[in-house]
Coordinates of C-alpha atoms in Angstrom, one line a residue:
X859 CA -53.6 -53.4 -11.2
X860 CA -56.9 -55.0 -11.0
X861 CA -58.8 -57.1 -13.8
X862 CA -62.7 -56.9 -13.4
X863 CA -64.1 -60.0 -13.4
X864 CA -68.1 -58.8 -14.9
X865 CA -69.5 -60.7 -17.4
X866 CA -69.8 -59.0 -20.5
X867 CA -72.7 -60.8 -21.7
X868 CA -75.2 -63.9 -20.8
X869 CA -74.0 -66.4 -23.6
X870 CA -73.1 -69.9 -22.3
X871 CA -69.4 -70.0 -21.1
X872 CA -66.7 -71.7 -23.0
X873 CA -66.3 -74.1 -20.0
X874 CA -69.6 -75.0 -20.1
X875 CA -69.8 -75.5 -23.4
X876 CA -66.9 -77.6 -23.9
X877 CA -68.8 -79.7 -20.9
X878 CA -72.1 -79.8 -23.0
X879 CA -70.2 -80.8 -26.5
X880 CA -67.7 -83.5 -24.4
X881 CA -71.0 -85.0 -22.9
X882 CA -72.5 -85.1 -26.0
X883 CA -69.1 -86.9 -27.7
X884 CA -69.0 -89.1 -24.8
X885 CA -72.6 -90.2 -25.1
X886 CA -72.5 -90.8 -28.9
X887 CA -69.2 -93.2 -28.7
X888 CA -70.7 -95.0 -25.7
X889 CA -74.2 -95.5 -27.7
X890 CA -72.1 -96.7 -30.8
X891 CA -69.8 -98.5 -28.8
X892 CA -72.9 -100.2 -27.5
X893 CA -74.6 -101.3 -30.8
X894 CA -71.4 -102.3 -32.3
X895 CA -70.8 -104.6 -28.9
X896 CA -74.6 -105.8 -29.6
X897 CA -74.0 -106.6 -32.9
X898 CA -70.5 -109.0 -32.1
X899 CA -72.6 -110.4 -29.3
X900 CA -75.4 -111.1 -31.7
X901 CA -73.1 -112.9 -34.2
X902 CA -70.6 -114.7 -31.6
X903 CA -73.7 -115.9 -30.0
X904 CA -75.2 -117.7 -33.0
X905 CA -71.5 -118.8 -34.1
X906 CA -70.9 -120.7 -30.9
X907 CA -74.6 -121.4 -31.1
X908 CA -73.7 -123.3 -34.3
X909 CA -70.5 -124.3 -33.2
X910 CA -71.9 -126.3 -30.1
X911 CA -74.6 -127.8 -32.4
X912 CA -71.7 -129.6 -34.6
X913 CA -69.9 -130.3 -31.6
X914 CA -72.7 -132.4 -29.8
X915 CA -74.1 -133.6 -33.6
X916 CA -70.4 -135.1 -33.6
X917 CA -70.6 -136.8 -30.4
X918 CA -73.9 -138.4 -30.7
X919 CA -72.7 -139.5 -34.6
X920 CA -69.9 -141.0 -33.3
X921 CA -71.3 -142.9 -29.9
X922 CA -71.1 -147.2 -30.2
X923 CA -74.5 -147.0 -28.5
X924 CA -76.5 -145.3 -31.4
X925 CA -74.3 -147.8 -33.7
X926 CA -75.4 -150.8 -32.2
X927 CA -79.0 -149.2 -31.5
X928 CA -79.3 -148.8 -35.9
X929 CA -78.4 -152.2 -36.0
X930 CA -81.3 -153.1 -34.2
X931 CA -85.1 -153.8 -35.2
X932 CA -86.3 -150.9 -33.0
X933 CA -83.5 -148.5 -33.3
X934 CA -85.9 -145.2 -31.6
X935 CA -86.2 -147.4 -28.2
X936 CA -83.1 -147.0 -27.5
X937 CA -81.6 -143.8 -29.0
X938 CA -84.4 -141.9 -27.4
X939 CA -83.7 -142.2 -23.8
X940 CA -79.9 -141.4 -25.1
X941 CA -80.9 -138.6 -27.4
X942 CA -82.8 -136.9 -24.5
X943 CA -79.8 -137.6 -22.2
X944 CA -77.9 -135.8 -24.0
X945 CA -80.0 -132.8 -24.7
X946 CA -80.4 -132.4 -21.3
X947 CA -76.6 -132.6 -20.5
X948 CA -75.5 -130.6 -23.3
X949 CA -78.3 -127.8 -22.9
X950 CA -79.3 -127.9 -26.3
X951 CA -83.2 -127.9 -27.6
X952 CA -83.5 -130.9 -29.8
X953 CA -80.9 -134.0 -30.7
X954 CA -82.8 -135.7 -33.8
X955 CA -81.3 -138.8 -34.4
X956 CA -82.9 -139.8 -38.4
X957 CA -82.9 -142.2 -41.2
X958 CA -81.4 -141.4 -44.6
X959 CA -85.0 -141.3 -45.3
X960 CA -85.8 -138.6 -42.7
X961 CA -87.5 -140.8 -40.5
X962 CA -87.1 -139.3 -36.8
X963 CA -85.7 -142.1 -34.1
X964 CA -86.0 -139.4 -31.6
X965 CA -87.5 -135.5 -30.6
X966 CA -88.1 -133.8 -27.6
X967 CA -91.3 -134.4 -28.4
X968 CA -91.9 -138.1 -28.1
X969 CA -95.3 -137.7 -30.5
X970 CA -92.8 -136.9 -33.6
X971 CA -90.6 -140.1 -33.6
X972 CA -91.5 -141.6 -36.6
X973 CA -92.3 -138.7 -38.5
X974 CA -89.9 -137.6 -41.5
X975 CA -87.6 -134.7 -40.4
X976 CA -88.1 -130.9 -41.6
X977 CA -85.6 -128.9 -43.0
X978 CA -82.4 -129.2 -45.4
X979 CA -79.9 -132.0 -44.8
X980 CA -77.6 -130.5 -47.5
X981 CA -74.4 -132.5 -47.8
X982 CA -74.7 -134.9 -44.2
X983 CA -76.0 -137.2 -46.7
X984 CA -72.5 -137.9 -48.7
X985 CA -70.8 -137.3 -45.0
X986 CA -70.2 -133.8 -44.7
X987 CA -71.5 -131.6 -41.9
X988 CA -74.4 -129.3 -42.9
X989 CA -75.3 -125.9 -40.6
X990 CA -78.2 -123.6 -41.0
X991 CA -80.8 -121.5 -39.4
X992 CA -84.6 -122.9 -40.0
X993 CA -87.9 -122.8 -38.8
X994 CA -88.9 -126.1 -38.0
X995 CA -91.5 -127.7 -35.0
X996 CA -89.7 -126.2 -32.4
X997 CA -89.5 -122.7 -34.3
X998 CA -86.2 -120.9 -35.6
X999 CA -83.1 -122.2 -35.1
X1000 CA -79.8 -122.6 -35.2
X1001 CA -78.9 -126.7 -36.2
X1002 CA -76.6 -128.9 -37.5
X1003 CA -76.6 -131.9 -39.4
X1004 CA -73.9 -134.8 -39.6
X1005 CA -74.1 -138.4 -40.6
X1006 CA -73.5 -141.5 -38.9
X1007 CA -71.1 -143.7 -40.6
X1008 CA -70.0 -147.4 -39.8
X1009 CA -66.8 -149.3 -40.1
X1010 CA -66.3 -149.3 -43.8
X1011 CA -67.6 -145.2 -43.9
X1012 CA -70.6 -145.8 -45.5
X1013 CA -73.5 -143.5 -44.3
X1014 CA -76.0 -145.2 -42.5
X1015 CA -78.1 -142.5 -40.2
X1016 CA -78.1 -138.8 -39.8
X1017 CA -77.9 -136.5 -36.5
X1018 CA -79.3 -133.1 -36.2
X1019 CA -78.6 -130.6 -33.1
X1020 CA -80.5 -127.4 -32.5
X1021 CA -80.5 -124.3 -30.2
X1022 CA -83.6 -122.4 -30.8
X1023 CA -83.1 -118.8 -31.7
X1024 CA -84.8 -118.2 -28.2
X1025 CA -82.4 -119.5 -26.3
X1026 CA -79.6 -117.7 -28.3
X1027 CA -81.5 -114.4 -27.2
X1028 CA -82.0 -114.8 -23.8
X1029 CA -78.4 -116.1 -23.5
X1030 CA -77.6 -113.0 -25.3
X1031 CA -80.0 -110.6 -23.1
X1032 CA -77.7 -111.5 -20.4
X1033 CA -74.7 -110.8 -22.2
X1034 CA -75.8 -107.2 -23.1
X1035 CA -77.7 -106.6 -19.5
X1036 CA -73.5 -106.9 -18.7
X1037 CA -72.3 -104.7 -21.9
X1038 CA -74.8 -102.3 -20.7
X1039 CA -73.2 -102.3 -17.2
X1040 CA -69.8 -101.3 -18.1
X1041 CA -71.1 -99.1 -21.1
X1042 CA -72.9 -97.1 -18.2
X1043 CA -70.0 -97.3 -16.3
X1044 CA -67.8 -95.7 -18.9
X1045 CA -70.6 -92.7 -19.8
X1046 CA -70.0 -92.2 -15.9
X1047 CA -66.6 -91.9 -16.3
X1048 CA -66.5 -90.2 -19.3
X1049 CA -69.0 -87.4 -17.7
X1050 CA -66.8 -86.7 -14.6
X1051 CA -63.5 -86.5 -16.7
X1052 CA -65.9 -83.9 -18.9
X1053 CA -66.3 -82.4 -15.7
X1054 CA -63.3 -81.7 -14.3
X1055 CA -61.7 -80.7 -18.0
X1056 CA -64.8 -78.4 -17.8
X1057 CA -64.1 -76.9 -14.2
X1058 CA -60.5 -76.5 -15.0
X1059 CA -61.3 -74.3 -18.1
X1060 CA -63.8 -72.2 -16.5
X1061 CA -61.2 -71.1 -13.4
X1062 CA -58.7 -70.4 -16.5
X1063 CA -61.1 -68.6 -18.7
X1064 CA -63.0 -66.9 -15.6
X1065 CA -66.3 -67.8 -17.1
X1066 CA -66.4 -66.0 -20.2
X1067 CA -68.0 -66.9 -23.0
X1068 CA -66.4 -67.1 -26.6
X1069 CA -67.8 -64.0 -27.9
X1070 CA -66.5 -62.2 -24.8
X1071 CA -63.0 -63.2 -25.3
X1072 CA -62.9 -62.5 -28.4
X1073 CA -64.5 -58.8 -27.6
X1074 CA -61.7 -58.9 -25.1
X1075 CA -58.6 -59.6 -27.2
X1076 CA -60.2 -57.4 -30.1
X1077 CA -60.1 -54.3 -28.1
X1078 CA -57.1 -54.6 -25.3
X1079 CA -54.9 -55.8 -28.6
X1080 CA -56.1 -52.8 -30.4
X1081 CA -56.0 -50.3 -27.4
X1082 CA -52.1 -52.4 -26.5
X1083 CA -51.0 -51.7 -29.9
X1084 CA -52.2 -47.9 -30.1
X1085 CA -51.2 -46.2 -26.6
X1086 CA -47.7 -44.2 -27.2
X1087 CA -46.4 -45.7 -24.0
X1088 CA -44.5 -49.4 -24.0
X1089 CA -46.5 -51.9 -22.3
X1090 CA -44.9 -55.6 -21.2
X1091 CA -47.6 -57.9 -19.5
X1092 CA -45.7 -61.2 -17.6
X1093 CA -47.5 -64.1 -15.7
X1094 CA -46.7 -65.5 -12.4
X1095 CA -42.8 -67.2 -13.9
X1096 CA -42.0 -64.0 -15.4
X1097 CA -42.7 -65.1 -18.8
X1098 CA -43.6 -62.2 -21.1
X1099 CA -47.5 -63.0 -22.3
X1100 CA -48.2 -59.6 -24.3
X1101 CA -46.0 -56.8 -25.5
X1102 CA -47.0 -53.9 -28.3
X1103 CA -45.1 -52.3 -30.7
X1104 CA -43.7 -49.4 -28.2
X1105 CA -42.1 -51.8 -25.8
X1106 CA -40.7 -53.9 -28.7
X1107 CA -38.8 -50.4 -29.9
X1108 CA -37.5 -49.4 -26.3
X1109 CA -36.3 -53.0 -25.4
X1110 CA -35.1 -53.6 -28.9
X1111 CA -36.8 -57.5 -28.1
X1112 CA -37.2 -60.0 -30.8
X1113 CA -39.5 -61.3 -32.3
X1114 CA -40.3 -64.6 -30.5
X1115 CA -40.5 -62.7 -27.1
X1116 CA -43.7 -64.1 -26.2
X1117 CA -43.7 -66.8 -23.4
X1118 CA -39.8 -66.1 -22.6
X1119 CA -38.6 -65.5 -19.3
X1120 CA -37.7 -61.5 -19.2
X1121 CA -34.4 -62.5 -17.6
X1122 CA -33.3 -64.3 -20.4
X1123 CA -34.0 -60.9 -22.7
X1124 CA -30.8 -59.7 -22.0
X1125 CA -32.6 -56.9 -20.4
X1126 CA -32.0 -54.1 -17.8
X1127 CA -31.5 -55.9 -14.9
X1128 CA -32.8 -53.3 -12.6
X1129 CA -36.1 -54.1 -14.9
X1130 CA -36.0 -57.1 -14.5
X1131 CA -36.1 -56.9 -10.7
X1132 CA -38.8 -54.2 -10.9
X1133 CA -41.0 -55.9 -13.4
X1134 CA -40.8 -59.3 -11.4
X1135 CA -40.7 -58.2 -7.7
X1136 CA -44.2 -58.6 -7.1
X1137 CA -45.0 -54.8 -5.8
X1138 CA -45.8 -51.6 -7.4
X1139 CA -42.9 -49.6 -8.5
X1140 CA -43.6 -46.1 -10.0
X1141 CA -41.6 -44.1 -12.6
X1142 CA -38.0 -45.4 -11.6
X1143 CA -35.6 -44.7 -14.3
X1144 CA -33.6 -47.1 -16.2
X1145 CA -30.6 -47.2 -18.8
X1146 CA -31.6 -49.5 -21.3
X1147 CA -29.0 -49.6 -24.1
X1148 CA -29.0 -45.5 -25.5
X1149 CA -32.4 -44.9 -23.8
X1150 CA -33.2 -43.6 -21.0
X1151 CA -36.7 -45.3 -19.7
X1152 CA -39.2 -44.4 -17.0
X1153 CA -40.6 -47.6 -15.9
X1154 CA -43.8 -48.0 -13.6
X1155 CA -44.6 -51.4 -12.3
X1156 CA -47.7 -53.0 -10.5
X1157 CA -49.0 -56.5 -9.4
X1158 CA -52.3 -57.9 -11.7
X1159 CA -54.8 -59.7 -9.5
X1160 CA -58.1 -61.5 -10.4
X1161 CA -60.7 -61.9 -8.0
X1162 CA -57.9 -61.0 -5.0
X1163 CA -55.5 -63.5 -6.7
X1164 CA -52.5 -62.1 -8.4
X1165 CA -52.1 -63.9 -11.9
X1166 CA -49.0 -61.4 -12.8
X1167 CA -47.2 -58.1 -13.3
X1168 CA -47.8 -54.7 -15.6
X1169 CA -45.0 -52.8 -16.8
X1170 CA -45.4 -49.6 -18.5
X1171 CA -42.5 -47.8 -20.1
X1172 CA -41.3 -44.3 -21.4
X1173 CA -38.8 -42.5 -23.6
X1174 CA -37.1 -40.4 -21.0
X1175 CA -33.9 -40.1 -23.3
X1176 CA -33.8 -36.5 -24.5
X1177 CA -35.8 -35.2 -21.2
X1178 CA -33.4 -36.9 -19.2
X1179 CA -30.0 -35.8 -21.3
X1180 CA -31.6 -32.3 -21.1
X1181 CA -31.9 -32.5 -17.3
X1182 CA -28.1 -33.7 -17.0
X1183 CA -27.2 -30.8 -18.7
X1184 CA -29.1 -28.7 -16.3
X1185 CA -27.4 -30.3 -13.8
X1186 CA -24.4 -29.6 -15.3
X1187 CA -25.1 -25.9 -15.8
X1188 CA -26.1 -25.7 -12.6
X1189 CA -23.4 -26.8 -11.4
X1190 CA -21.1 -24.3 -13.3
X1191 CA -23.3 -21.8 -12.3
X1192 CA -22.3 -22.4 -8.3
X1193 CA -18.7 -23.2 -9.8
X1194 CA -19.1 -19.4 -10.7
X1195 CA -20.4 -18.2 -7.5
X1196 CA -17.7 -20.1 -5.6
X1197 CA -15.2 -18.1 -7.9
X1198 CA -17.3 -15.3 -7.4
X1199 CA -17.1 -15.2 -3.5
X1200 CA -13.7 -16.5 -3.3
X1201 CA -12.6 -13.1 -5.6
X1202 CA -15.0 -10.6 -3.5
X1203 CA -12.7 -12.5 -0.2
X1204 CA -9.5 -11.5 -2.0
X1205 CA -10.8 -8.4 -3.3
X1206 CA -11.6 -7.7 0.6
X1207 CA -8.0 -8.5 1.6
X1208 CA -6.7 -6.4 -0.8
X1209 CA -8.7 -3.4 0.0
X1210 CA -8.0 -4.4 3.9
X1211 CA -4.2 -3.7 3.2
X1212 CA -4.3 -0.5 1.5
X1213 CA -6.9 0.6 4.3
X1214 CA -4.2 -0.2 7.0
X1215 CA -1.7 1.6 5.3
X1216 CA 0.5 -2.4 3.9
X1217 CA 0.1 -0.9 0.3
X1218 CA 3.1 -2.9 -0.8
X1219 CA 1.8 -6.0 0.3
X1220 CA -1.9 -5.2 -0.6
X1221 CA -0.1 -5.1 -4.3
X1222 CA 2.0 -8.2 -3.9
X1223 CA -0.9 -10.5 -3.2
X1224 CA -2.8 -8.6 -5.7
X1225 CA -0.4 -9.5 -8.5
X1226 CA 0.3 -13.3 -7.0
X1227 CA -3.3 -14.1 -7.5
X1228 CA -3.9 -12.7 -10.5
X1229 CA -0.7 -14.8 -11.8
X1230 CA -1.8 -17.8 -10.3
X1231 CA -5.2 -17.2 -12.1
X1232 CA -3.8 -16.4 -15.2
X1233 CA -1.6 -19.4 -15.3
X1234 CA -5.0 -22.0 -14.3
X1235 CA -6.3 -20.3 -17.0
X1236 CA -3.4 -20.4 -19.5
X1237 CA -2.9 -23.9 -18.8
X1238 CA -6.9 -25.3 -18.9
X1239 CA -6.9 -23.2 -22.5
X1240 CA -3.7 -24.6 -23.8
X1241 CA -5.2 -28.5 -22.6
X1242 CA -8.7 -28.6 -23.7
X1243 CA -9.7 -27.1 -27.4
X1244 CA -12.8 -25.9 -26.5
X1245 CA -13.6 -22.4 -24.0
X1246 CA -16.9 -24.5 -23.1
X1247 CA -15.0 -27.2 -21.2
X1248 CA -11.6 -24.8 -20.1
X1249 CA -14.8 -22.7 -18.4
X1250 CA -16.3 -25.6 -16.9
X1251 CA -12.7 -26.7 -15.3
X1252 CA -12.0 -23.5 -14.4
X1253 CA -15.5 -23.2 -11.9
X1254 CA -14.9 -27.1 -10.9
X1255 CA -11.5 -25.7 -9.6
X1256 CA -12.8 -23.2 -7.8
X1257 CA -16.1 -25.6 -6.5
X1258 CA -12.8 -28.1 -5.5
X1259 CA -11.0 -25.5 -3.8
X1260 CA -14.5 -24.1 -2.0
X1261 CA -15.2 -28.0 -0.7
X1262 CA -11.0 -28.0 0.4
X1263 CA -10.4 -30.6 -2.1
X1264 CA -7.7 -30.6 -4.9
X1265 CA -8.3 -30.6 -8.9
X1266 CA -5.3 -31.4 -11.3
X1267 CA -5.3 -31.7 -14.8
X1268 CA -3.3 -33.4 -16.6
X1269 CA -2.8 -33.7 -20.4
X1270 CA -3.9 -32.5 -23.5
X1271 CA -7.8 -33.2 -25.6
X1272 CA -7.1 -30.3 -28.5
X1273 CA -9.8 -31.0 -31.1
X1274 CA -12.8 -32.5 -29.3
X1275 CA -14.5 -32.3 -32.8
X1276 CA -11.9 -34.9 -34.9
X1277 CA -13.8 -37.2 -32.2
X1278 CA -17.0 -36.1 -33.3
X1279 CA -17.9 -35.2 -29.6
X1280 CA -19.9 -31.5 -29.1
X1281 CA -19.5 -28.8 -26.5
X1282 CA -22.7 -30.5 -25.1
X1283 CA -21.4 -33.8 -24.5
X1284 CA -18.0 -32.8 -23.4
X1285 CA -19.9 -30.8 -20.5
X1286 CA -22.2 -34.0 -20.0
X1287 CA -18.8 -36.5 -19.7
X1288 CA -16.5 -33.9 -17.7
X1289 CA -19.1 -32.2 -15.5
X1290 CA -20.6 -35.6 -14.3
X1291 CA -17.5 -37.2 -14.1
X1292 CA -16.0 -34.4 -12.0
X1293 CA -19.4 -33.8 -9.8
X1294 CA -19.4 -37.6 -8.9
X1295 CA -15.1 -37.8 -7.8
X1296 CA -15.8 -34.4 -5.4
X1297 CA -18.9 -36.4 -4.0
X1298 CA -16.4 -39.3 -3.2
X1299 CA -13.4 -37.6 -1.3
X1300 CA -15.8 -35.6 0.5
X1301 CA -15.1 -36.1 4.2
X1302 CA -11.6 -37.9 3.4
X1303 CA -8.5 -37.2 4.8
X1304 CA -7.2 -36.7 1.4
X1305 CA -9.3 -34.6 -1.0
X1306 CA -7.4 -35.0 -4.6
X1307 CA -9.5 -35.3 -7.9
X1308 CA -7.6 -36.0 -11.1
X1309 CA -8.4 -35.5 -14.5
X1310 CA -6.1 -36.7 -17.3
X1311 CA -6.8 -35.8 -20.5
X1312 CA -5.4 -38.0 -23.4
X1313 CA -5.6 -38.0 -27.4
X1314 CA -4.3 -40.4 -30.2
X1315 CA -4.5 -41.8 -33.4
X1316 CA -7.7 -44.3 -32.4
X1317 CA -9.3 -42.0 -29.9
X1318 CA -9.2 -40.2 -26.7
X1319 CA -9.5 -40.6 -23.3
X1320 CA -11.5 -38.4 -20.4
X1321 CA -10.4 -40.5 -16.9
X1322 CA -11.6 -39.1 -13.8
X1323 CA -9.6 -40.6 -10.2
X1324 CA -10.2 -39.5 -6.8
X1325 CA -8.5 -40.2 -3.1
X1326 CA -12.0 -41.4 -2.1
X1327 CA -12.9 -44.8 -0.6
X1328 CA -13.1 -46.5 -3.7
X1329 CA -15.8 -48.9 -5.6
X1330 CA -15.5 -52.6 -4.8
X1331 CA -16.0 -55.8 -7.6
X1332 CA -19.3 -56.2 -7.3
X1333 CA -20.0 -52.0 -7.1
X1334 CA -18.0 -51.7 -10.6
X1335 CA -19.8 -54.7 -12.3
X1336 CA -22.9 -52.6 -11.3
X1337 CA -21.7 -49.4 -12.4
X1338 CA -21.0 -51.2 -15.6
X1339 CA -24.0 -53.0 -15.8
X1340 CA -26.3 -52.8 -19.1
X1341 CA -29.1 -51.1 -17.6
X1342 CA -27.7 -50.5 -14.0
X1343 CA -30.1 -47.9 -12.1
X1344 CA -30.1 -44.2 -12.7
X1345 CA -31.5 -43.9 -8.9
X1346 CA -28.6 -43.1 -6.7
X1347 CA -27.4 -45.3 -4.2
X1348 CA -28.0 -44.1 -0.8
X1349 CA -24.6 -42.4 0.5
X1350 CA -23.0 -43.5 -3.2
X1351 CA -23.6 -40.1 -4.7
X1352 CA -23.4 -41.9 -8.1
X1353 CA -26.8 -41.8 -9.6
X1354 CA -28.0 -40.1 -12.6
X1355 CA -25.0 -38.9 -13.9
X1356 CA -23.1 -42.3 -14.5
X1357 CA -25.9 -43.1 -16.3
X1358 CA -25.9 -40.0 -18.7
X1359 CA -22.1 -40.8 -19.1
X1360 CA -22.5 -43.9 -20.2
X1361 CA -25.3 -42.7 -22.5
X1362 CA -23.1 -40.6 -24.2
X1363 CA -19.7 -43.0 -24.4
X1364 CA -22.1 -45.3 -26.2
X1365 CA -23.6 -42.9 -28.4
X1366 CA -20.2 -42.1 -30.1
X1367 CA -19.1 -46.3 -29.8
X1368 CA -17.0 -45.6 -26.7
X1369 CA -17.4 -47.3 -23.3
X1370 CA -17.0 -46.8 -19.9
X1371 CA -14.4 -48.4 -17.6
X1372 CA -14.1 -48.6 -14.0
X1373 CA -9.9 -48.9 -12.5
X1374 CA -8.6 -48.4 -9.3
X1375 CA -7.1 -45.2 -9.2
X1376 CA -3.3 -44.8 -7.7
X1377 CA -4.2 -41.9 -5.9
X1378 CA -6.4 -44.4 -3.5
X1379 CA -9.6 -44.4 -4.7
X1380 CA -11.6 -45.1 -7.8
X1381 CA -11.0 -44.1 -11.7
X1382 CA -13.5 -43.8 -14.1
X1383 CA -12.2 -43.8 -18.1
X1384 CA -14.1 -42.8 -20.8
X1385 CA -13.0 -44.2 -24.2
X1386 CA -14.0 -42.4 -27.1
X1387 CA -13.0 -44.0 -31.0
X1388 CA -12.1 -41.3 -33.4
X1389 CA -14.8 -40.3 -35.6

């Protein structure tokens, strides 16, 4: 079987537009991711802006050289060149070292010692440590303002560190020249995982778009769940992936059957081999339970690529119990002739005798076999109940005798009905039965069929032996097999009508059992409960 791949329409495919919508995702989160990185930068890099500020404010507050430089008459000569020092070594833009007055004793810009400070000292002034951001000479900026105390803690100067908000930028340009790096780097990353999700789904969805699989699953689900015939679709494992109602009914399967393995379905197991052999199999017949089903079989392939396995099945039961019986009647119907021919060669013998003047003898034999007759026949009556299945012995005796094999009867089945099993069946079980032994001591040495017949309070019993070679282990557990082929075995002459045996044994709760029979070959029993 062979799934077209055309496109059903021109719409985007779902591969492609999980692609588009994951790029799209992927491109959000890494713009968002960006500005959110942009915005810690921004605020770390003013923290440790301010942080650095206090830090150097600290260490110029607390240097001996800008104590014994206030002590002095020209304090700026002094802490300048230090100041500057500093600022430089630090890589900050301006250490203002001030009087409580504001008075500057140093600036990057030499012209502004003297001149009072601008901008808030807030606290440095009672000895705490002031930050802020302020526009001063130098423009915005991030500073810091501590005092300078002497050996008793009394304030006696004030020290202010800045890093323009310049700086901070460009310092943080850098920082997000690298953020945009990686950011790019993950977008990239991002795109080709997109990619290969993307190229993954389109070879599993075969490039169809959303509408066509839904088009798809709308009408093969409706046309699944409407044909009259079962219908089991299984991928590459064997693992059932779409069933309809029909095939649910034949297979009796449960509920949960999709994306089990068929084997583990309890199952024919002929089937199972069928369904999962990987070639096309066409209307081979199956015993499934109390049905009989025609099963058909093929290989599904994509593109030249198989991707699974079809099964089809049909109700063969009442076609197929209707043929046994055919079979069957067929059978009694040469029975007949064989009785037929073998009376017209008596018949012959007889008139033979009278014609050479042995009339005596031409009546001895005359009246032998019509004793011998009449006793077979007295005795078949007397066992079985019904005239359907005494006639039916009576022509497999004569088919026996026609092949040179033997038939015995032995025992009694006088009221098939208390069993609740009909003429039909009784012709189905014996005739089969029967057909299949003479198929087995064909060509044997010893040519014996046996039928015992057997009755009592629970049941009855049909049992069929032969001389012939026999079934071994492994042949029985076949024969016995739920499901076990209805094709006969090359050579076996056991096909179809074990199959409609054990059809029928189940239909009235019975079962079949295969024994080694004493007479050297093998013995099949049919157990019947009563009704």
């Amino acid at each position: 079987m062979h799934v077209p791949g055309r496109r059903l329409s021109r719409g985007l495919s779902i591969a492609r537009q999980v692609l588009v919508l994951q790029l799209l995702v992927v491109l959000v989160l890494v713009l968002v991711s960006l500005g959110l990185a942009a915005l810690d930068a921004r605020a770390n890099a003013r923290g440790a802006a301010t942080q650095r500020a206090v830090s150097v404010a600290r260490a110029v507050a607390d240097s001996p050289d800008v104590r014994r430089a206030l002590a002095t008459t020209d304090p700026s000569r002094r802490i300048q060149p230090f100041a500057e020092e500093v600022r430089r070594d630090a890589d900050v833009d301006f250490v203002v070292v001030m009087a409580l007055d504001r008075t500057r004793y140093s600036h990057p810009t030499p012209e502004n010692i003297g001149k009072p400070f601008v901008g808030d000292l807030g606290d440095a002034p009672e000895g705490g440590v002031f930050t802020q951001q302020y526009t001063g000479t130098l423009g915005p900026s991030m500073r810091a303002v501590v005092p300078v105390t002497d050996d008793d803690g009394r304030v006696r100067a004030l020290v202010s560190v800045g890093i323009t908000i310049t700086a901070i930028d460009d310092a943080l340009t850098r920082d997000l020249v690298t953020i945009g790096v990686a950011a790019l780097a993950v977008l990239a990353v991002g795109a080709l995982g997109a990619w290969l999700l993307a190229r993954r789904l389109r070879r599993q969805t075969h490039g169809l778009g959303e509408a066509e699989m839904t088009r798809m699953y709308e009408y093969y689900s409706a046309v699944l769940h409407a044909v009259r015939e079962g219908l089991l679709l299984l991928d590459g494992e064997g693992r059932v992936q779409l069933v309809n109602d029909e095939a649910r009914r034949l297979l009796d399967l449960p509920d949960d059957v999709l994306g089990r393995d068929l084997a583990d379905l309890d199952l024919p197991p002929g089937l199972v081999a069928a369904a999962r052999g990987g070639h096309r199999e066409s209307d081979d017949l199956y015993l499934a339970g109390d049905r009989m089903l025609l099963v058909s079989s093929a290989p599904a392939s994509w593109e030249g690529r198989e991707v699974g396995s079809v099964v089809t099945l049909r109700d063969h039961t009442e076609l197929r119990s209707v043929t046994g019986e055919l079979d069957v009647v067929r059978g009694l119907t040469e029975s007949l002739r064989s009785q037929s021919h073998e009376a017209a060669n008596r018949l012959h013998t007889v008139v033979s005798l009278v014609e050479t003047g042995h009339t005596e003898e031409a009546i001895d034999f005359a009246t032998e076999e019509l004793q011998v007759a009449r006793l077979m026949t007295d005795r078949l009556v007397g066992a079985v109940g019904d005239p359907v299945l005494a006639a039916l012995l009576l022509g497999k005796n004569a088919d026996a005798a026609e092949r040179g094999a033997e038939l015995v009867v032995e025992g009694e089945l006088s009221d098939p009905e208390a069993l609740g099993l009909t003429p039909r069946d009784l012709v189905t079980l014996l005739g089969n039965l029967v057909d299949n032994a003479l198929d087995a001591v064909a060509g044997q040495p010893t040519r014996r069929v046996r039928v015992r017949l057997s009755e009592g309070a629970d049941g009855a019993s049909i049992a069929v032996g032969d001389s012939g070679p026999g079934l071994s282990a492994s042949d029985a557990d076949t024969v016995l097999a739920r499901g076990w082929t209805a094709k006969a075995e090359p050579g076996s002459g056991r096909g179809l009508g074990l199959a409609l045996v054990l059809q029928v044994a189940r239909s009235h709760d019975g079962d079949l059992v295969v024994e080694r029979s004493d007479l050297g070959g093998a013995e099949l029993i049919v157990q019947v409960p009563r009704a």
